CSV table of C-alpha atoms and ligand atoms in Angstrom, one decimal:
chain,number,residue,atom,x,y,z
A,1,UNK,CA,0.1,0.0,-0.2
A,2,UNK,CA,1.0,3.7,-0.8
A,3,UNK,CA,2.6,5.6,1.8
A,4,UNK,CA,2.7,9.3,2.0
A,5,UNK,CA,2.0,12.3,4.3
A,6,UNK,CA,1.2,15.6,3.8
A,7,UNK,CA,3.3,17.9,5.2
A,8,UNK,CA,2.8,22.2,5.6
A,9,UNK,CA,5.3,24.6,5.9
A,10,UNK,CA,4.6,27.4,8.5
A,11,UNK,CA,6.7,30.1,7.6
A,12,UNK,CA,6.2,33.3,9.8
A,13,UNK,CA,7.0,36.9,9.0
A,14,UNK,CA,9.2,39.1,11.6
A,15,UNK,CA,7.8,38.4,15.4
A,16,UNK,CA,9.0,42.1,16.8
A,17,UNK,CA,9.6,42.4,20.5
A,18,UNK,CA,6.9,44.7,20.9
A,19,UNK,CA,4.7,41.8,20.3
A,20,UNK,CA,2.6,40.1,22.9
A,21,UNK,CA,2.6,36.4,23.2
A,22,UNK,CA,-1.3,36.1,22.6
A,23,UNK,CA,-0.9,37.9,19.2
A,24,UNK,CA,1.8,35.5,17.8
A,25,UNK,CA,-0.3,32.6,19.1
A,26,UNK,CA,-3.1,34.2,17.3
A,27,UNK,CA,-0.8,34.0,14.2
A,28,UNK,CA,0.3,30.6,14.8
A,29,UNK,CA,-3.2,29.4,15.2
A,30,UNK,CA,-4.3,30.7,11.8
A,31,UNK,CA,-1.2,29.3,9.8
A,32,UNK,CA,-1.9,25.7,11.6
A,33,UNK,CA,-5.7,26.1,10.3
A,34,UNK,CA,-5.0,27.2,6.7
A,35,UNK,CA,-2.3,24.6,7.0
A,36,UNK,CA,-5.1,21.8,8.1
A,37,UNK,CA,-7.7,23.5,5.2
A,38,UNK,CA,-5.2,22.7,2.5
A,39,UNK,CA,-5.1,18.8,3.2
A,40,UNK,CA,-1.8,19.0,5.9
A,41,UNK,CA,-1.6,16.1,8.3
A,42,UNK,CA,2.0,18.3,10.1
A,43,UNK,CA,2.5,21.0,10.1
A,44,UNK,CA,6.2,22.5,10.7
A,45,UNK,CA,6.9,26.1,12.8
A,46,UNK,CA,10.2,28.2,12.6
A,47,UNK,CA,13.1,28.0,15.3
A,48,UNK,CA,11.5,30.2,18.5
A,49,UNK,CA,8.5,30.7,17.1
A,50,UNK,CA,6.9,32.9,20.0
A,51,UNK,CA,9.4,35.3,20.2
A,52,UNK,CA,11.7,37.6,18.5
A,53,UNK,CA,15.1,36.0,17.9
A,54,UNK,CA,16.8,37.6,21.4
A,55,UNK,CA,20.4,36.2,20.9
A,56,UNK,CA,20.8,38.9,18.6
A,57,UNK,CA,21.4,41.3,21.4
A,58,UNK,CA,23.3,41.1,25.0
A,59,UNK,CA,20.5,40.7,27.9
A,60,UNK,CA,21.6,41.0,31.3
A,61,UNK,CA,18.7,41.2,33.5
A,62,UNK,CA,17.3,38.0,34.2
A,63,UNK,CA,13.9,38.7,34.3
A,64,UNK,CA,13.9,40.2,31.0
A,65,UNK,CA,15.5,37.1,29.2
A,66,UNK,CA,13.1,34.6,31.1
A,67,UNK,CA,10.1,36.5,29.6
A,68,UNK,CA,11.6,34.8,25.8
A,69,UNK,CA,11.6,31.1,27.6
A,70,UNK,CA,8.2,28.8,27.8
A,71,UNK,CA,8.6,27.3,31.4
A,72,UNK,CA,6.1,24.7,30.4
A,73,UNK,CA,4.5,23.2,27.5
A,74,UNK,CA,1.8,23.9,26.6
A,75,UNK,CA,1.3,26.7,28.7
A,76,UNK,CA,-1.8,29.3,29.4
A,77,UNK,CA,-0.4,31.5,26.2
A,78,UNK,CA,0.0,28.4,23.4
A,79,UNK,CA,-2.4,25.9,24.8
A,80,UNK,CA,-4.5,27.0,22.0
A,81,UNK,CA,-2.7,26.2,19.3
A,82,UNK,CA,-2.9,22.6,20.9
A,83,UNK,CA,-6.9,22.9,21.1
A,84,UNK,CA,-6.4,23.8,17.4
A,85,UNK,CA,-4.2,21.1,16.8
A,86,UNK,CA,-6.7,18.6,18.5
A,87,UNK,CA,-9.8,19.9,17.1
A,88,UNK,CA,-8.5,19.8,13.0
A,89,UNK,CA,-6.6,16.7,13.9
A,90,UNK,CA,-3.2,18.0,12.5
A,91,UNK,CA,0.4,17.8,14.5
A,92,UNK,CA,3.0,20.3,14.8
A,93,UNK,CA,6.8,20.9,15.2
A,94,UNK,CA,7.1,23.9,17.3
A,95,UNK,CA,10.4,25.9,18.1
A,96,UNK,CA,10.5,27.7,21.4
A,97,UNK,CA,13.3,28.8,24.0
A,98,UNK,CA,12.9,25.7,26.7
A,99,UNK,CA,13.2,26.3,30.6
A,100,UNK,CA,12.9,23.6,32.5
A,101,UNK,CA,11.0,22.7,35.6
A,102,UNK,CA,13.5,20.9,37.7
A,103,UNK,CA,16.8,22.4,37.3
A,104,UNK,CA,16.2,25.5,35.0
A,105,UNK,CA,18.3,24.3,31.9
A,106,UNK,CA,17.5,26.4,28.8
A,107,UNK,CA,17.4,25.0,25.5
A,108,UNK,CA,16.6,26.0,22.2
A,109,UNK,CA,13.9,23.7,21.7
A,110,UNK,CA,11.6,22.1,19.3
A,111,UNK,CA,8.6,20.2,20.1
A,112,UNK,CA,6.5,17.4,18.0
A,113,UNK,CA,2.6,17.8,19.1
A,114,UNK,CA,0.3,15.0,17.6
A,115,UNK,CA,-2.9,14.9,15.8
A,116,UNK,CA,-4.8,14.7,19.4
A,117,UNK,CA,-2.8,18.2,20.7
A,118,UNK,CA,-0.5,16.2,23.3
A,119,UNK,CA,3.6,15.8,22.9
A,120,UNK,CA,5.1,13.2,21.1
A,121,UNK,CA,8.4,14.1,21.0
A,122,UNK,CA,11.4,16.6,21.9
A,123,UNK,CA,14.3,17.7,20.3
A,124,UNK,CA,17.0,20.5,21.8
A,125,UNK,CA,19.4,21.8,19.4
A,126,UNK,CA,22.8,19.8,19.2
A,127,UNK,CA,24.4,22.8,17.4
A,128,UNK,CA,24.6,26.1,19.1
A,129,UNK,CA,26.5,28.5,17.1
A,130,UNK,CA,27.3,31.9,18.2
A,131,UNK,CA,29.0,32.9,21.2
A,132,UNK,CA,28.3,34.2,24.8
A,133,UNK,CA,29.8,37.7,24.5
A,134,UNK,CA,29.8,40.0,21.6
A,135,UNK,CA,32.6,39.2,19.4
A,136,UNK,CA,34.3,42.4,17.3
A,137,UNK,CA,33.7,42.2,13.6
A,138,UNK,CA,31.2,39.4,13.6
A,139,UNK,CA,27.7,40.0,14.2
A,140,UNK,CA,25.8,39.9,17.4
A,141,UNK,CA,24.8,36.1,17.9
A,142,UNK,CA,24.9,35.3,21.3
A,143,UNK,CA,23.1,31.7,21.9
A,144,UNK,CA,25.8,30.5,23.8
A,145,UNK,CA,24.7,32.6,26.4
A,146,UNK,CA,21.4,31.5,27.0
A,147,UNK,CA,21.2,28.2,25.3
A,148,UNK,CA,22.8,24.9,27.3
A,149,UNK,CA,23.8,23.0,24.1
A,150,UNK,CA,21.1,20.0,23.5
A,151,UNK,CA,21.2,17.0,25.3
A,152,UNK,CA,19.0,14.4,23.9
A,153,UNK,CA,20.9,13.3,20.6
A,154,UNK,CA,18.7,13.3,17.3
A,155,UNK,CA,15.6,11.1,18.3
A,156,UNK,CA,13.2,9.5,16.0
A,157,UNK,CA,9.3,9.5,16.8
A,158,UNK,CA,6.5,7.7,15.0
A,159,UNK,CA,4.1,10.3,13.9
A,160,UNK,CA,0.7,8.7,12.2
A,161,UNK,CA,2.9,5.6,11.5
A,162,UNK,CA,5.9,7.7,9.5
A,163,UNK,CA,9.4,8.0,11.6
A,164,UNK,CA,10.2,11.8,12.0
A,165,UNK,CA,13.3,13.3,13.0
A,166,UNK,CA,13.4,17.1,14.2
A,167,UNK,CA,16.4,19.6,13.7
A,168,UNK,CA,17.3,23.4,14.3
A,169,UNK,CA,18.4,26.0,12.1
A,170,UNK,CA,22.4,25.7,12.7
A,171,UNK,CA,22.0,22.0,12.8
A,172,UNK,CA,20.7,21.7,9.4
A,173,UNK,CA,24.5,23.0,7.5
A,174,UNK,CA,25.8,19.8,9.6
A,175,UNK,CA,25.8,16.5,7.1
A,176,UNK,CA,26.2,14.7,11.2
A,177,UNK,CA,22.5,15.8,11.5
A,178,UNK,CA,20.8,14.1,8.9
A,179,UNK,CA,23.1,10.9,9.0
A,180,UNK,CA,22.4,10.6,13.0
A,181,UNK,CA,18.3,10.9,12.0
A,182,UNK,CA,18.7,8.9,9.2
A,183,UNK,CA,20.6,6.0,11.0
A,184,UNK,CA,17.8,6.5,13.6
A,185,UNK,CA,15.3,5.5,10.9
A,186,UNK,CA,14.0,9.2,9.9
A,187,UNK,CA,11.6,9.3,6.8
A,188,UNK,CA,10.9,13.1,7.3
A,189,UNK,CA,13.4,16.1,8.6
A,190,UNK,CA,10.9,18.7,10.4
A,191,UNK,CA,13.5,22.1,10.2
A,192,UNK,CA,13.2,25.2,12.0
A,193,UNK,CA,15.7,28.4,11.6
A,194,UNK,CA,16.2,32.2,11.9
A,195,UNK,CA,18.8,33.0,9.7
A,196,UNK,CA,20.0,36.9,9.4
A,197,UNK,CA,20.4,37.7,5.7
A,198,UNK,CA,24.0,39.6,6.5
A,199,UNK,CA,27.0,38.6,8.4
A,200,UNK,CA,29.2,41.5,9.4
A,201,UNK,CA,32.4,38.7,9.5
A,202,UNK,CA,31.6,37.5,5.8
A,203,UNK,CA,30.5,40.1,3.6
A,204,UNK,CA,31.8,38.6,0.3
A,205,UNK,CA,29.3,35.5,0.9
A,206,UNK,CA,26.8,38.0,1.5
A,207,UNK,CA,25.5,36.8,-2.1
A,208,UNK,CA,25.5,33.0,-1.5
A,209,UNK,CA,23.0,33.4,1.8
A,210,UNK,CA,20.2,31.6,0.5
A,211,UNK,CA,22.2,29.3,-1.9
A,212,UNK,CA,24.1,28.0,2.1
A,213,UNK,CA,20.5,27.6,2.9
A,214,UNK,CA,19.0,25.2,0.2
A,215,UNK,CA,22.5,23.8,-0.5
A,216,UNK,CA,23.0,21.3,2.9
A,217,UNK,CA,19.4,20.8,3.3
A,218,UNK,CA,19.2,19.3,-0.5
A,219,UNK,CA,22.3,17.5,0.4
A,220,UNK,CA,21.1,16.0,3.3
A,221,UNK,CA,17.7,15.3,2.0
A,222,UNK,CA,19.6,13.6,-1.2
A,223,UNK,CA,22.5,12.0,0.8
A,224,UNK,CA,20.3,10.2,3.2
A,225,UNK,CA,17.0,9.8,1.1
A,226,UNK,CA,14.8,11.3,3.6
A,227,UNK,CA,12.1,14.3,3.0
A,228,UNK,CA,13.1,17.8,4.3
A,229,UNK,CA,10.9,20.3,5.3
A,230,UNK,CA,11.8,23.5,6.7
A,231,UNK,CA,10.0,27.0,8.1
A,232,UNK,CA,11.6,30.1,8.0
A,233,UNK,CA,11.1,33.3,10.6
A,234,UNK,CA,11.5,36.1,7.6
A,235,UNK,CA,12.0,39.7,7.1
A,236,UNK,CA,13.0,42.4,9.4
A,237,UNK,CA,12.4,41.6,13.0
A,238,UNK,CA,13.3,44.0,15.4
A,239,UNK,CA,16.2,45.9,12.5
A,240,UNK,CA,17.8,43.0,11.3
A,241,UNK,CA,16.7,41.1,8.0
A,242,UNK,CA,16.4,37.6,8.3
A,243,UNK,CA,16.3,35.6,4.9
A,244,UNK,CA,12.6,33.0,4.2
A,245,UNK,CA,13.6,30.6,1.2
A,246,UNK,CA,11.1,28.0,3.7
A,247,UNK,CA,10.6,24.6,1.5
A,248,UNK,CA,10.1,21.1,1.5
A,249,UNK,CA,12.9,18.9,0.2
A,250,UNK,CA,12.4,15.2,-1.5
A,251,UNK,CA,14.8,13.0,-1.2
A,252,UNK,CA,15.7,13.3,-4.5
A,253,UNK,CA,17.3,16.3,-3.6
A,254,UNK,CA,14.8,18.7,-5.0
A,255,UNK,CA,13.0,21.3,-3.9
A,256,UNK,CA,9.4,20.0,-4.0
A,257,UNK,CA,8.0,23.6,-2.8
A,258,UNK,CA,9.4,26.7,-1.7
A,259,UNK,CA,7.5,29.9,0.1
A,260,UNK,CA,7.8,33.0,-1.9
A,261,UNK,CA,7.5,35.8,0.6
A,262,UNK,CA,8.9,37.0,3.1
A,263,UNK,CA,5.9,36.8,5.7
A,264,UNK,CA,3.3,34.3,7.7
A,265,UNK,CA,2.6,31.8,4.5
A,266,UNK,CA,2.3,28.3,4.4
A,267,UNK,CA,3.1,26.0,2.0
A,268,UNK,CA,2.3,22.3,1.2
A,269,UNK,CA,3.0,18.6,-0.5
A,270,UNK,CA,2.4,15.7,-0.6
A,271,UNK,CA,5.2,13.7,0.3
A,272,UNK,CA,5.8,10.3,-0.8
A,273,UNK,CA,7.0,8.1,1.6
A,274,UNK,CA,7.9,5.5,-0.9
A,275,UNK,CA,10.4,7.5,-3.0
A,276,UNK,CA,12.7,7.2,0.1
A,277,UNK,CA,12.9,3.5,-0.9
A,278,UNK,CA,13.6,4.1,-4.4
A,279,UNK,CA,16.4,6.3,-4.1
A,280,UNK,CA,18.0,4.4,-1.5
A,281,UNK,CA,18.0,1.7,-4.1
A,282,UNK,CA,19.8,3.7,-6.1
A,283,UNK,CA,22.5,5.0,-4.7
A,284,UNK,CA,22.5,4.9,-1.0
A,285,UNK,CA,21.7,1.7,0.6
A,286,UNK,CA,23.3,1.9,4.2
A,287,UNK,CA,22.7,-2.0,4.7
A,288,UNK,CA,24.6,-3.3,1.7
A,289,UNK,CA,26.8,0.1,1.2
A,290,UNK,CA,28.0,2.0,4.3
A,291,UNK,CA,31.6,1.4,5.8
A,292,UNK,CA,31.7,2.4,9.5
A,293,UNK,CA,34.7,1.0,10.0
A,294,UNK,CA,36.5,3.4,7.9
A,295,UNK,CA,34.9,6.4,9.4
A,296,UNK,CA,35.9,6.0,12.9
A,297,UNK,CA,37.5,9.8,12.3
A,298,UNK,CA,34.2,11.5,11.9
A,299,UNK,CA,32.7,10.2,15.8
A,300,UNK,CA,36.6,10.7,17.2
A,301,UNK,CA,37.5,14.0,16.0
A,302,UNK,CA,36.1,17.4,16.2
B,1,CDT,N1,19.8,30.6,14.6
B,1,CDT,C1,20.6,30.0,14.2
B,1,CDT,O1,21.4,28.7,14.4
B,1,CDT,N2,21.4,30.8,13.1
B,1,CDT,C2,22.7,30.5,12.3
B,1,CDT,C3,23.6,31.8,12.2
B,1,CDT,C4,24.1,32.0,12.6
B,1,CDT,S1,25.3,33.0,12.4
B,1,CDT,C5,26.4,33.4,14.3
B,1,CDT,C6,22.2,30.0,11.2
B,1,CDT,O2,22.7,28.9,10.7
B,1,CDT,O3,21.6,30.1,10.1
């Protein structure tokens, strides 16, 4: 029997610092409703989809920092999104800043929520980029000030019978992300990102920002025979331009659907999961051809 899953990517436009959480959740609910109306069975939202991308600032005030974090998911402000998922029977993956209840850990996290509005699984960003203090000549990007590196590995969860993994922004540039997820059996990788259009440290690469967005995701999809669905937070957010280019990529490496705006936008594609086996047979039959005994350095050397 043919297997498929209809995926929606819910790109958002900028979420300014001045936006109330309730306004932002309104936007996410509207996107989820549009995704469901278009026949999607699962949706992916951006990284840190509930707030502005606050690591662009050095903040010292702990109360101000904590206001960007979610101590519980769902919480009073986000419950409506989960209720919408259950009502419309569409699950979603949502990026947010997680404050752990027990020990106050802080992670850049993405949760996968099921068609019943209940948590299916959690991923915490492994490749946390930037620094903990501003560095001269470099775009301020202080994720390492606010987030610990993820400690949950690269888990894969069963969603409506489909094996789904997640990755967050900078993770998408690393081949290890896709290989780990796919060795764990992923058939679909859901990604959220916030990517500045311009980097002070590399003006010569400015024209390549979108190419370098799609290149690793297309390569990751192709080399691991997996579907990739990636949602950007796009547009000018608190004075910083973020790239869009949200997309759905087939295991062939082809872009099957792509956003055309820098605003709230939904793109949808029916992912043919049988294509994975076809692509795997052509070039990437892991069980038959991979040579892990020859790859030791990949795991042993940074
Ligand atoms: N959010 C995130 O991971 N952004 C990074 C830019 C880092 S610039 C220091 C990215 O890879 O898009």
